[in-house]
Short mmCIF file of C-alpha atoms in Angstrom, two decimals:
data_model
loop_
_atom_site.label_atom_id
_atom_site.label_comp_id
_atom_site.label_asym_id
_atom_site.label_seq_id
_atom_site.Cartn_x
_atom_site.Cartn_y
_atom_site.Cartn_z
CA MET A 1 -1.39 173.25 155.50
CA HIS A 2 0.07 172.48 158.94
CA THR A 3 -1.07 169.29 160.65
CA THR A 4 -0.82 169.05 164.40
CA PRO A 5 0.50 165.86 165.98
CA ARG A 6 -2.94 165.17 167.44
CA ALA A 7 -4.61 165.56 164.02
CA ALA A 8 -1.98 163.37 162.41
CA LEU A 9 -2.58 160.67 165.01
CA ALA A 10 -6.35 160.84 164.47
CA LEU A 11 -5.86 160.52 160.70
CA ALA A 12 -3.56 157.52 161.14
CA ILE A 13 -6.10 155.79 163.41
CA ALA A 14 -8.93 156.47 160.92
CA ILE A 15 -6.89 155.00 158.05
CA ALA A 16 -6.03 151.94 160.14
CA VAL A 17 -9.68 151.39 161.07
CA LEU A 18 -10.84 151.74 157.46
CA GLY A 19 -8.19 149.31 156.32
CA ALA A 20 -8.98 146.81 159.07
CA ALA A 21 -12.71 146.63 158.32
CA PRO A 22 -12.42 144.77 154.96
CA LEU A 23 -9.74 142.51 156.43
CA ALA A 24 -11.94 141.63 159.40
CA ALA A 25 -14.84 140.83 157.07
CA GLN A 26 -12.57 138.69 154.89
CA ASN A 27 -11.32 136.76 157.92
CA GLY A 28 -14.94 136.37 159.03
CA ALA A 29 -15.88 134.95 155.62
CA GLU A 30 -13.12 132.37 155.69
CA ALA A 31 -13.83 131.41 159.28
CA ALA A 32 -17.57 131.02 158.59
CA TYR A 33 -16.95 128.89 155.51
CA THR A 34 -14.46 126.69 157.34
CA ARG A 35 -16.90 126.24 160.22
CA VAL A 36 -19.81 125.13 158.02
CA ALA A 37 -17.63 122.92 155.81
CA ARG A 38 -16.24 121.17 158.87
CA ALA A 39 -19.76 120.56 160.21
CA TRP A 40 -20.84 119.24 156.80
CA SER A 41 -17.93 116.78 156.70
CA GLY A 42 -19.32 115.15 159.84
CA THR A 43 -22.90 115.02 158.56
CA ARG A 44 -24.00 111.66 157.16
CA THR A 45 -27.70 112.34 156.67
CA LEU A 46 -29.70 115.52 156.20
CA GLU A 47 -33.35 116.46 155.90
CA ALA A 48 -34.18 120.00 154.84
CA THR A 49 -37.08 121.91 153.37
CA PHE A 50 -36.43 124.57 150.78
CA GLN A 51 -37.76 127.25 148.49
CA GLN A 52 -35.93 127.65 145.18
CA THR A 53 -36.13 130.44 142.65
CA ILE A 54 -34.45 130.09 139.25
CA ILE A 55 -34.06 133.21 137.11
CA ASN A 56 -33.09 132.60 133.49
CA PRO A 57 -32.04 135.89 131.81
CA LEU A 58 -31.83 134.19 128.40
CA LEU A 59 -35.51 133.24 128.51
CA GLY A 60 -36.59 136.24 130.56
CA ARG A 61 -38.45 134.09 133.07
CA SER A 62 -38.30 132.94 136.66
CA VAL A 63 -39.66 129.81 138.34
CA THR A 64 -40.22 129.21 142.05
CA SER A 65 -40.51 125.75 143.58
CA ARG A 66 -40.65 124.22 147.05
CA GLY A 67 -39.97 120.82 148.48
CA VAL A 68 -38.05 118.47 150.74
CA PHE A 69 -34.38 117.58 150.32
CA LEU A 70 -32.92 114.36 151.73
CA GLN A 71 -29.28 113.33 151.57
CA GLU A 72 -27.25 110.36 152.67
CA ARG A 73 -23.57 110.80 152.11
CA PRO A 74 -21.89 109.69 150.03
CA GLY A 75 -23.81 109.76 146.81
CA LYS A 76 -27.52 109.60 147.65
CA VAL A 77 -29.97 112.48 147.29
CA ALA A 78 -33.73 112.80 146.96
CA ILE A 79 -35.63 115.96 146.10
CA THR A 80 -39.39 115.70 146.38
CA PHE A 81 -41.20 118.81 145.22
CA THR A 82 -44.39 119.97 146.89
CA GLN A 83 -44.61 122.79 144.33
CA PRO A 84 -44.93 121.64 141.60
CA ALA A 85 -46.36 118.55 143.28
CA GLY A 86 -45.29 115.24 141.76
CA ASP A 87 -41.86 116.31 140.52
CA ARG A 88 -38.99 114.25 141.92
CA ILE A 89 -35.23 113.89 141.49
CA VAL A 90 -33.51 110.86 143.04
CA GLY A 91 -29.88 109.84 143.10
CA ASP A 92 -29.70 106.29 144.44
CA GLY A 93 -25.92 105.99 144.31
CA THR A 94 -25.96 104.24 140.94
CA SER A 95 -28.31 106.29 138.77
CA LEU A 96 -29.92 109.71 138.78
CA TRP A 97 -33.67 109.66 138.13
CA VAL A 98 -35.26 112.92 136.97
CA TYR A 99 -39.05 112.83 136.89
CA LEU A 100 -40.66 116.21 136.16
CA PRO A 101 -44.25 115.62 135.03
CA SER A 102 -45.00 119.33 135.47
CA SER A 103 -42.80 120.14 132.47
CA THR A 104 -42.15 116.82 130.67
CA PRO A 105 -45.13 114.53 131.35
CA GLY A 106 -44.86 110.87 130.43
CA GLN A 107 -41.07 110.72 130.68
CA VAL A 108 -38.40 110.00 133.25
CA LEU A 109 -34.67 110.47 132.68
CA LYS A 110 -32.30 107.78 133.94
CA LEU A 111 -28.76 109.14 133.95
CA PRO A 112 -25.41 108.03 135.36
CA ALA A 113 -24.80 108.95 138.98
CA ASP A 114 -22.08 111.41 137.93
CA ALA A 115 -24.17 113.17 135.26
CA ASP A 116 -24.41 116.97 135.19
CA GLY A 117 -27.84 116.81 136.78
CA ALA A 118 -26.40 114.90 139.72
CA VAL A 119 -23.99 117.75 140.32
CA VAL A 120 -26.90 120.17 140.53
CA ALA A 121 -28.86 117.85 142.81
CA ASP A 122 -25.87 117.61 145.16
CA LEU A 123 -25.21 121.34 145.17
CA LEU A 124 -24.31 121.41 148.86
CA GLY A 125 -21.62 118.82 148.25
CA GLN A 126 -20.16 120.89 145.43
CA LEU A 127 -20.00 123.93 147.70
CA LEU A 128 -18.88 122.35 150.95
CA GLU A 129 -16.82 119.29 149.96
CA THR A 130 -14.64 120.96 147.34
CA PRO A 131 -11.30 121.91 148.94
CA ARG A 132 -11.46 125.53 150.09
CA GLN A 133 -8.21 126.21 148.22
CA ALA A 134 -10.22 125.83 145.00
CA PHE A 135 -12.13 129.04 145.76
CA THR A 136 -11.38 132.69 146.18
CA ILE A 137 -13.37 133.48 149.32
CA SER A 138 -14.59 137.01 149.94
CA GLY A 139 -17.38 138.97 151.57
CA GLY A 140 -17.98 138.27 155.22
CA GLU A 141 -20.40 141.10 155.92
CA MET A 142 -23.33 140.48 158.25
CA GLN A 143 -26.81 140.21 156.69
CA PRO A 144 -30.00 138.96 158.38
CA VAL A 145 -31.95 136.14 156.73
CA ASP A 146 -35.41 135.31 158.08
CA GLY A 147 -34.60 137.23 161.23
CA ARG A 148 -31.37 135.32 161.94
CA PRO A 149 -27.87 136.82 161.81
CA THR A 150 -25.87 135.41 158.91
CA ARG A 151 -22.54 136.08 157.29
CA ARG A 152 -22.54 136.50 153.51
CA VAL A 153 -19.68 134.50 151.94
CA GLN A 154 -18.87 134.57 148.23
CA LEU A 155 -17.04 131.72 146.47
CA VAL A 156 -15.43 132.15 143.06
CA PRO A 157 -13.70 129.05 141.62
CA LYS A 158 -10.06 129.63 140.77
CA SER A 159 -10.20 127.16 137.88
CA PRO A 160 -13.17 127.63 135.50
CA GLY A 161 -14.96 124.35 134.90
CA ALA A 162 -13.88 122.79 138.19
CA VAL A 163 -17.40 123.25 139.56
CA PRO A 164 -20.69 123.91 137.69
CA PHE A 165 -20.94 127.60 138.56
CA GLN A 166 -19.13 130.88 138.01
CA ARG A 167 -19.95 132.32 141.40
CA ALA A 168 -21.72 131.17 144.55
CA VAL A 169 -22.88 132.96 147.66
CA LEU A 170 -23.61 131.34 151.01
CA TRP A 171 -25.48 133.07 153.81
CA ILE A 172 -24.08 131.20 156.83
CA ASP A 173 -25.93 131.21 160.14
CA GLU A 174 -23.89 132.77 162.93
CA GLN A 175 -25.60 130.64 165.59
CA GLU A 176 -25.54 127.23 163.88
CA PRO A 177 -23.01 125.75 161.41
CA ARG A 178 -25.46 125.72 158.48
CA PRO A 179 -26.28 127.70 155.35
CA MET A 180 -29.54 129.65 155.50
CA ARG A 181 -29.50 130.56 151.81
CA VAL A 182 -27.46 129.53 148.77
CA GLN A 183 -27.13 131.33 145.44
CA VAL A 184 -25.26 130.04 142.40
CA ILE A 185 -24.74 131.72 139.04
CA ASP A 186 -23.82 129.40 136.16
CA GLY A 187 -21.92 130.10 132.96
CA GLN A 188 -25.05 131.30 131.15
CA GLY A 189 -26.02 133.70 133.89
CA VAL A 190 -28.81 131.52 135.29
CA ASP A 191 -29.40 132.46 138.92
CA ARG A 192 -30.47 129.66 141.30
CA THR A 193 -31.28 130.84 144.83
CA ILE A 194 -32.28 128.31 147.49
CA SER A 195 -33.60 129.28 150.91
CA LEU A 196 -33.27 126.41 153.38
CA THR A 197 -36.29 126.85 155.60
CA THR A 198 -35.50 123.90 157.90
CA TRP A 199 -32.26 122.01 158.46
CA THR A 200 -31.98 118.68 160.32
CA PRO A 201 -28.54 117.03 160.16
CA GLY A 202 -28.34 113.44 161.35
CA ALA A 203 -32.00 112.87 160.49
CA THR A 204 -33.42 109.35 160.48
CA LEU A 205 -34.54 108.82 156.90
CA PRO A 206 -37.10 106.37 155.52
CA LYS A 207 -35.64 103.11 154.21
CA ASP A 208 -37.05 103.82 150.77
CA ALA A 209 -35.95 107.47 150.71
CA PHE A 210 -33.69 106.92 147.70
CA ALA A 211 -35.74 104.34 145.84
CA PHE A 212 -37.42 105.36 142.60
CA THR A 213 -40.18 103.35 140.93
CA VAL A 214 -41.01 104.27 137.36
CA PRO A 215 -44.72 105.20 137.22
CA LYS A 216 -46.91 103.05 135.02
CA GLY A 217 -47.04 104.24 131.42
CA VAL A 218 -44.03 106.54 131.77
CA LYS A 219 -41.22 106.22 129.21
CA VAL A 220 -37.66 105.91 130.44
CA SER A 221 -35.05 107.90 128.51
CA THR A 222 -31.30 107.71 129.00
CA THR A 223 -30.47 110.73 126.84
CA LEU A 224 -30.70 114.36 127.83
CA PRO A 225 -33.01 116.46 125.62
CA GLY A 226 -31.18 117.95 122.65
CA ARG A 227 -28.43 115.33 122.63
#
């Protein structure tokens, strides 16, 4: 089959465009991640509201919760759930307090600040403070979230075990340097998706934001269940 010079040129342009599209998305993913990580590095305090859905394929169940997330870097976090009301997780810089009366009434866990649960509580830190060289970054396609343009960025750790997930996805706002949604998949396939419905960096937080008082009659345990 004979190909005219004009047809050959058109084919070459089409191939170049098709090859450039994934590269442009990849560059967009890396640029978006760098932009939000840089903004996070300059954020000392944060107040955000969230909706979280956890899907556990091993148990065949999903749970949705809502609440308020407060953070003071470094090392302090407070998650106060409005659904289920009364549940609270607090990292005061020394200990991690896990009080979940909706599922384990009459008990509060007091764990070291660097316990596994603290890693989950400070999920944003794990995603945005870990050196970007630790991840393979891909994606970059545009996807709207709650009517706002976002760029979908996937992070896969290069060294298994370096972070508490196998894969993470950030939907990064194109207009502000913030994540709109976060999804992490752990080693057992548990899917945790968090939609950040409000985001206020530099928020003035209450003085007692990271204080936890053990409720009267509640037992304090320092051992994770099953250990």
